[in-house]
Amino acid sequence: MSERYDRLGWANKCFDALNALFLLALMLTMIIPFLNVIALAFSSGVASMQPDIILFPKSFSLEGFRTVWENLDLWRPFLNSAIVTVAGTALHVLLSCLAGYVLIHPELPGKRIMVTFILITMMVPQEAVMIPLYIVNKDLHLINTLSVLVLSGLVSGFSILLMRNFFLGVPYEMAESAKIDGAGEFRIFLTMYMRLATAGLATVTLFEFVGRWNAFTAAVMFINDSMKYTLQLALKSMIVDTGAVSSNYLITTNVRMAGIIISILPLLAVYPFVQKYFMKGILLGASKE
Amino acid sequence: MRTLRKYGPLYVMMVPVVVYFLVYAYYPLVRGLQTSFQDYRLMGDRPYVGWSNYSAVLHDTSFQEALVNTFIIGGSILLIGFAAPLVVALSLNEVLQAWYKKLAQMVLYIPHLLSWVVIGGMWIFLLSPDNGLVNLLLVKAGLDQPVNFLADPGWARWIMILLAVWKDMGYNCILFLAGIMSINPSLYEAARMDGASRWQQVRFVTLPQLSSTMKVIFLLNTLGILRIFDEVFILRNPTTAPKVDVLMMYTFQKGMVDIQIGTAAAASFFVVLLTLALTLVVRWVTRFDEV
């Protein structure tokens, strides 16, 4: 890399400096808002309501977090989100892997039909059929249950093809020789493919975890009982809908910002892994047949 | 029979997925199509009404507005959201300090990780006229009146567009960077031998070599135009609604708020048809199959 350009030229140095500044300015549009949110969340209620530019907490206090968690019961939507995310992700990964594994067998009769069957589901975006989906879920008596959120997006063509592409990286001869030794499909799937395609597993799991934690459209459509609210719904009603008053408490700015921070903590925990796996996943997923 | 014994377990493994797609992907399509021809009531009988739901949608001025908004907002997000990350990716590629490049990529990616509720909630606050950071800064910089960005119909569309571009900047940027990484280094070497300047290397090596990546990213983003929902749902308000309500918002409003399910189903089918049409157009324009 370092030999790519003549680094000594005056114009080049000037360009490098400007380029670095440009990126810094762009980064600041991401950093400053977040600093502002963090600072407000850790400020006292009174301080957080004053019109003032703050990037560090003013009269430091944790009352925002206490209020949002205990008085506004944010723990309940947090729990709901956790249940839906964990259950949904686990099932999504399992089903995608099963289907992905089936599709790597080159001589399987009917394989083309299955692939077409899956590709068609990818052509129609979920959002476009949300009204019919509402009707279907209503007929199945699933409105206002957490199951409906687990079921929505239970498996996707994207994940299936992604897993298939990862499984194709496992040498097929290995599976064949195991079969000659008498191993069944399920055993080969569990003991060989699931272990050897861990990068794929990690990718799909992370995508799904983040997607489900953030899922909003399905929750808005299918849930209106506040006991079943997910974190995103609770945040929406707390931050966006209310003026500043709920039934009992004045929701001060620090409370809202504390809600935001709590809701992004699980994402920040997985962020380093997302960075690592996401590029591989995207590239494999985008490359078709 | 032998095939069945040989491949039986594989078909069994496929069953859950097939059942799921039948119930949650194919059946809703059929059911939606049926509903779009019905006067769908929650109770009682649901008489068929021919094309009247479709014509009601087409003659509804708020549908027409939603269509226009979808193409203006979605189209702008598509174009700006394509060009901006490309410029940033090229800029990142010129950074020689590995740590700075890595740091910038990491920071730029954060907004994509967060939900629209979080991002929207944050910006509602940041853009608020009373004590939002943006207005505090603008007033400090000499503006005499704080701007109520989200309640001003003139600004609302731009806010939607810019926030969407901002949010997905890091994501698209990484896709472009991956494309840049895979360019054969000997091409740059050859260009340098011929005395190409830094800019000329970008112009005559990087950009042409990146064209297939560009096509893929453009195709992937095109379908997003019709899917915009969360952002508008969170950032809209009655004042700005006529300027920002997109097709999905219209469908939601008709079905879930006005409880005109038949009309909403008809509107959904326009979205499905538009999606298919758009896919075909983009495939034709970018000749995706040649990639």
Coordinates of N, CA, C and O in Angstrom, one line a residue, chain B residues 52-163:
Chain B
S52 N -64.0 -2.6 -7.3 CA -64.3 -1.3 -6.7 C -63.3 -0.9 -5.6 O -63.0 0.3 -5.5
N53 N -62.6 -1.8 -4.9 CA -61.6 -1.5 -4.0 C -60.4 -0.8 -4.8 O -59.8 0.2 -4.3
Y54 N -60.1 -1.5 -5.9 CA -58.9 -0.9 -6.7 C -59.2 0.5 -7.2 O -58.4 1.3 -7.2
S55 N -60.5 0.7 -7.7 CA -60.8 2.0 -8.2 C -60.8 3.0 -7.1 O -60.4 4.2 -7.2
A56 N -61.3 2.6 -5.9 CA -61.3 3.5 -4.7 C -59.9 3.9 -4.4 O -59.6 5.1 -4.2
V57 N -59.0 3.0 -4.5 CA -57.6 3.3 -4.2 C -57.0 4.3 -5.2 O -56.4 5.3 -4.9
L58 N -57.3 4.0 -6.5 CA -56.7 4.8 -7.5 C -57.3 6.2 -7.5 O -56.6 7.2 -7.9
H59 N -58.5 6.4 -7.1 CA -59.1 7.7 -7.1 C -58.9 8.4 -5.8 O -59.3 9.6 -5.6
D60 N -58.3 7.8 -4.8 CA -58.0 8.4 -3.5 C -56.8 9.4 -3.7 O -55.7 9.0 -4.1
T61 N -57.0 10.7 -3.4 CA -55.9 11.6 -3.5 C -54.8 11.3 -2.6 O -53.6 11.5 -2.9
S62 N -55.1 10.7 -1.4 CA -54.0 10.5 -0.5 C -53.1 9.3 -1.0 O -51.9 9.2 -0.8
F63 N -53.7 8.4 -1.8 CA -52.9 7.3 -2.5 C -52.0 8.0 -3.5 O -50.8 7.6 -3.6
Q64 N -52.6 8.9 -4.3 CA -51.7 9.5 -5.3 C -50.6 10.3 -4.7 O -49.4 10.2 -5.1
E65 N -50.9 11.0 -3.6 CA -49.8 11.7 -2.9 C -48.8 10.7 -2.4 O -47.6 10.9 -2.5
A66 N -49.3 9.5 -1.8 CA -48.3 8.5 -1.3 C -47.4 8.0 -2.4 O -46.2 7.8 -2.2
L67 N -48.0 7.8 -3.6 CA -47.2 7.3 -4.7 C -46.1 8.3 -5.1 O -45.0 7.9 -5.2
V68 N -46.5 9.6 -5.2 CA -45.6 10.6 -5.5 C -44.5 10.7 -4.4 O -43.3 10.7 -4.7
N69 N -44.9 10.7 -3.1 CA -43.9 10.7 -2.0 C -43.0 9.6 -2.1 O -41.8 9.7 -1.9
T70 N -43.5 8.4 -2.4 CA -42.7 7.2 -2.4 C -41.6 7.4 -3.4 O -40.4 7.1 -3.2
F71 N -42.0 7.9 -4.6 CA -40.9 8.0 -5.7 C -40.0 9.1 -5.4 O -38.8 9.0 -5.7
I72 N -40.5 10.2 -4.8 CA -39.5 11.3 -4.5 C -38.6 10.9 -3.4 O -37.4 11.0 -3.5
I73 N -39.2 10.5 -2.3 CA -38.3 10.2 -1.1 C -37.5 8.9 -1.4 O -36.3 8.9 -1.2
G74 N -38.1 7.9 -1.9 CA -37.4 6.6 -2.2 C -36.4 6.8 -3.2 O -35.2 6.4 -3.1
G75 N -36.7 7.6 -4.3 CA -35.8 7.8 -5.4 C -34.6 8.6 -4.9 O -33.4 8.3 -5.3
S76 N -34.8 9.6 -4.1 CA -33.7 10.4 -3.6 C -32.8 9.6 -2.7 O -31.6 9.7 -2.7
I77 N -33.4 8.8 -1.8 CA -32.6 7.9 -0.9 C -31.8 7.0 -1.8 O -30.6 6.8 -1.5
L78 N -32.4 6.5 -2.9 CA -31.7 5.5 -3.7 C -30.4 6.2 -4.3 O -29.3 5.7 -4.3
L79 N -30.7 7.4 -4.9 CA -29.6 8.1 -5.6 C -28.5 8.6 -4.7 O -27.3 8.3 -4.8
I80 N -29.0 9.4 -3.7 CA -28.0 10.0 -2.8 C -27.3 8.9 -1.9 O -26.1 8.9 -1.7
G81 N -28.2 7.9 -1.6 CA -27.7 6.8 -0.8 C -26.7 5.9 -1.6 O -26.1 5.0 -1.0
F82 N -26.6 6.1 -2.9 CA -25.7 5.3 -3.7 C -24.4 6.2 -3.9 O -23.3 5.7 -3.7
A83 N -24.6 7.5 -4.2 CA -23.4 8.3 -4.5 C -22.6 8.6 -3.2 O -21.4 8.5 -3.2
A84 N -23.3 9.0 -2.1 CA -22.6 9.4 -0.9 C -21.6 8.3 -0.4 O -20.5 8.6 -0.2
P85 N -22.1 7.1 -0.2 CA -21.2 6.1 0.4 C -20.1 5.7 -0.6 O -19.0 5.4 -0.2
L86 N -20.4 5.9 -1.9 CA -19.3 5.6 -2.9 C -18.2 6.6 -2.7 O -17.0 6.3 -2.6
V87 N -18.5 7.9 -2.5 CA -17.5 8.9 -2.3 C -16.8 8.6 -1.0 O -15.5 8.7 -1.0
V88 N -17.5 8.3 0.0 CA -16.9 8.0 1.3 C -16.0 6.8 1.2 O -14.9 6.8 1.8
A89 N -16.4 5.8 0.5 CA -15.6 4.6 0.4 C -14.3 4.9 -0.4 O -13.2 4.4 0.0
L90 N -14.4 5.7 -1.4 CA -13.2 6.1 -2.1 C -12.3 6.9 -1.2 O -11.0 6.7 -1.2
S91 N -12.9 7.8 -0.4 CA -12.1 8.6 0.5 C -11.4 7.7 1.6 O -10.2 7.8 1.9
L92 N -12.2 6.7 2.1 CA -11.6 5.8 3.1 C -10.4 5.0 2.5 O -9.5 4.7 3.1
N93 N -10.6 4.7 1.2 CA -9.6 3.9 0.5 C -8.2 4.6 0.4 O -7.2 4.0 0.2
E94 N -8.3 6.0 0.4 CA -7.1 6.8 0.3 C -6.4 6.9 1.6 O -5.3 7.4 1.7
V95 N -7.1 6.6 2.7 CA -6.5 6.7 4.0 C -5.4 5.7 4.2 O -5.6 4.5 3.9
L96 N -4.2 6.1 4.6 CA -3.1 5.1 4.7 C -3.0 4.5 6.1 O -2.5 3.4 6.2
Q97 N -3.3 5.3 7.1 CA -3.2 4.8 8.5 C -4.3 3.8 8.7 O -5.5 4.1 8.7
A98 N -3.9 2.5 8.9 CA -4.9 1.5 9.0 C -5.8 1.7 10.2 O -7.0 1.5 10.1
W99 N -5.3 2.2 11.3 CA -6.2 2.4 12.5 C -7.3 3.4 12.2 O -8.4 3.3 12.6
Y100 N -6.9 4.5 11.5 CA -7.9 5.5 11.2 C -9.0 5.0 10.3 O -10.2 5.3 10.5
K101 N -8.6 4.2 9.3 CA -9.5 3.7 8.4 C -10.5 2.7 9.1 O -11.7 2.8 8.9
K102 N -10.0 1.9 10.0 CA -10.8 1.0 10.7 C -11.7 1.7 11.7 O -12.9 1.4 11.8
L103 N -11.2 2.7 12.4 CA -12.0 3.5 13.3 C -13.2 4.2 12.5 O -14.3 4.1 13.0
A104 N -12.9 4.8 11.4 CA -13.9 5.5 10.6 C -15.0 4.5 10.2 O -16.2 4.7 10.3
Q105 N -14.6 3.3 9.7 CA -15.5 2.3 9.3 C -16.4 1.9 10.4 O -17.6 1.8 10.3
M106 N -15.8 1.7 11.6 CA -16.6 1.3 12.8 C -17.6 2.3 13.2 O -18.8 2.0 13.4
V107 N -17.2 3.6 13.2 CA -18.1 4.6 13.7 C -19.2 4.8 12.7 O -20.4 4.9 13.0
L108 N -18.8 4.8 11.4 CA -19.9 5.0 10.3 C -20.9 3.9 10.3 O -22.0 4.1 9.9
Y109 N -20.5 2.7 10.8 CA -21.5 1.6 10.7 C -22.5 1.6 11.9 O -23.6 1.0 11.7
I110 N -22.2 2.3 13.0 CA -23.1 2.2 14.1 C -24.6 2.5 13.9 O -25.4 1.8 14.3
P111 N -24.9 3.6 13.2 CA -26.3 3.9 13.0 C -27.1 2.8 12.3 O -28.3 2.6 12.6
H112 N -26.4 2.1 11.4 CA -27.1 1.0 10.7 C -27.5 -0.1 11.7 O -28.5 -0.9 11.4
L113 N -26.8 -0.2 12.8 CA -27.1 -1.3 13.7 C -28.3 -1.0 14.6 O -28.9 -1.9 15.2
L114 N -28.7 0.2 14.7 CA -29.8 0.6 15.6 C -31.1 0.7 14.9 O -31.2 0.9 13.7
S115 N -32.2 0.6 15.6 CA -33.5 0.6 15.0 C -33.9 2.0 14.7 O -33.4 3.0 15.2
W116 N -35.0 2.1 13.8 CA -35.5 3.4 13.5 C -36.1 4.1 14.7 O -36.2 5.3 14.7
V117 N -36.6 3.3 15.6 CA -37.2 4.0 16.8 C -36.1 4.7 17.6 O -36.3 5.9 18.0
V118 N -34.9 4.1 17.7 CA -33.8 4.7 18.4 C -33.3 5.9 17.6 O -33.2 7.0 18.2
I119 N -33.0 5.7 16.4 CA -32.5 6.7 15.5 C -33.5 7.9 15.4 O -33.2 9.1 15.6
G120 N -34.8 7.5 15.2 CA -35.8 8.5 15.0 C -36.0 9.3 16.3 O -36.0 10.5 16.3
G121 N -36.1 8.6 17.4 CA -36.3 9.2 18.7 C -35.1 10.2 19.0 O -35.4 11.3 19.5
M122 N -33.9 9.7 18.7 CA -32.8 10.6 18.9 C -32.8 11.9 18.1 O -32.6 13.0 18.6
W123 N -33.2 11.7 16.8 CA -33.2 12.9 16.0 C -34.4 13.8 16.2 O -34.3 15.0 16.0
I124 N -35.5 13.2 16.7 CA -36.6 14.1 17.0 C -36.2 15.0 18.1 O -36.5 16.2 18.1
F125 N -35.4 14.5 19.0 CA -34.9 15.3 20.1 C -33.8 16.3 19.6 O -33.9 17.5 19.9
L126 N -32.9 15.8 18.8 CA -31.8 16.6 18.4 C -32.3 17.8 17.5 O -31.8 18.9 17.5
L127 N -33.4 17.6 16.8 CA -33.9 18.6 15.8 C -35.0 19.4 16.4 O -35.6 20.3 15.8
S128 N -35.3 19.2 17.7 CA -36.5 19.9 18.3 C -36.1 21.4 18.4 O -35.0 21.8 18.6
P129 N -37.1 22.2 18.2 CA -36.9 23.7 18.2 C -36.6 24.2 19.6 O -36.0 25.3 19.7
D130 N -37.0 23.5 20.6 CA -36.8 24.1 22.0 C -35.4 23.9 22.5 O -34.7 24.9 22.8
N131 N -35.0 22.7 22.7 CA -33.7 22.5 23.2 C -32.9 21.4 22.5 O -32.1 20.7 23.1
G132 N -33.2 21.3 21.2 CA -32.4 20.3 20.4 C -31.0 20.8 20.0 O -30.9 22.0 19.8
L133 N -30.1 19.9 20.0 CA -28.7 20.3 19.7 C -28.5 21.1 18.4 O -27.8 22.1 18.4
V134 N -29.2 20.6 17.4 CA -29.0 21.3 16.1 C -29.5 22.7 16.1 O -28.7 23.6 15.6
N135 N -30.6 23.0 16.7 CA -31.1 24.4 16.7 C -30.3 25.2 17.7 O -30.0 26.4 17.4
L136 N -29.8 24.6 18.8 CA -29.0 25.4 19.7 C -27.7 25.9 18.9 O -27.3 27.0 19.0
L137 N -27.2 24.9 18.1 CA -26.0 25.3 17.4 C -26.3 26.3 16.3 O -25.5 27.3 16.1
L138 N -27.4 26.2 15.6 CA -27.8 27.1 14.5 C -28.0 28.5 15.1 O -27.6 29.5 14.5
V139 N -28.6 28.6 16.3 CA -28.9 29.9 16.9 C -27.6 30.5 17.3 O -27.3 31.7 17.1
K140 N -26.7 29.7 17.8 CA -25.4 30.2 18.2 C -24.6 30.7 17.0 O -23.9 31.6 17.1
A141 N -24.8 30.0 15.9 CA -24.1 30.4 14.6 C -24.8 31.7 14.0 O -24.3 32.1 12.9
G142 N -25.8 32.2 14.6 CA -26.4 33.4 14.1 C -27.8 33.4 13.5 O -28.3 34.4 13.1
L143 N -28.4 32.2 13.5 CA -29.8 32.1 13.0 C -30.7 32.8 14.1 O -30.5 32.5 15.3
D144 N -31.6 33.6 13.6 CA -32.4 34.3 14.6 C -33.6 33.5 15.1 O -34.1 33.6 16.2
Q145 N -34.1 32.6 14.3 CA -35.3 31.7 14.7 C -34.9 30.3 14.6 O -34.5 29.8 13.6
P146 N -35.2 29.5 15.7 CA -35.0 28.1 15.5 C -35.9 27.5 14.5 O -37.1 27.9 14.4
V147 N -35.5 26.5 13.8 CA -36.3 25.8 12.7 C -37.0 24.6 13.3 O -36.3 23.8 13.9
N148 N -38.3 24.5 13.1 CA -39.0 23.3 13.6 C -39.0 22.3 12.4 O -39.9 22.1 11.7
F149 N -37.8 21.6 12.3 CA -37.5 20.8 11.1 C -38.6 19.8 10.8 O -39.1 19.6 9.7
L150 N -39.0 19.1 11.9 CA -39.9 17.9 11.6 C -41.4 18.3 11.5 O -42.2 17.5 11.1
A151 N -41.7 19.6 11.8 CA -43.1 20.0 11.6 C -43.3 20.9 10.4 O -44.4 21.3 10.1
D152 N -42.2 21.2 9.7 CA -42.2 22.0 8.6 C -42.3 21.1 7.3 O -41.3 20.4 7.0
P153 N -43.4 21.2 6.6 CA -43.5 20.3 5.4 C -42.4 20.5 4.4 O -42.1 19.6 3.7
G154 N -41.8 21.7 4.4 CA -40.7 21.9 3.4 C -39.5 21.1 3.8 O -38.7 20.7 2.9
W155 N -39.3 21.0 5.1 CA -38.1 20.3 5.6 C -38.2 18.8 5.7 O -37.3 18.0 5.6
A156 N -39.5 18.4 6.0 CA -39.7 17.0 6.4 C -39.2 16.0 5.5 O -38.5 15.0 5.8
R157 N -39.4 16.2 4.2 CA -39.0 15.3 3.2 C -37.4 15.1 3.2 O -36.9 14.1 3.1
W158 N -36.8 16.3 3.2 CA -35.3 16.3 3.2 C -34.8 15.6 4.5 O -33.8 14.9 4.4
I159 N -35.4 15.8 5.6 CA -35.0 15.1 6.8 C -35.1 13.6 6.6 O -34.2 12.9 6.9
M160 N -36.2 13.1 6.1 CA -36.4 11.7 5.8 C -35.3 11.2 4.9 O -34.7 10.1 5.2
I161 N -35.0 11.9 3.9 CA -34.0 11.4 2.9 C -32.6 11.4 3.5 O -31.9 10.4 3.5
L162 N -32.3 12.5 4.1 CA -30.9 12.6 4.7 C -30.7 11.6 5.8 O -29.6 11.0 5.9
L163 N -31.7 11.5 6.7 CA -31.5 10.5 7.8 C -31.3 9.1 7.3 O -30.5 8.4 7.8

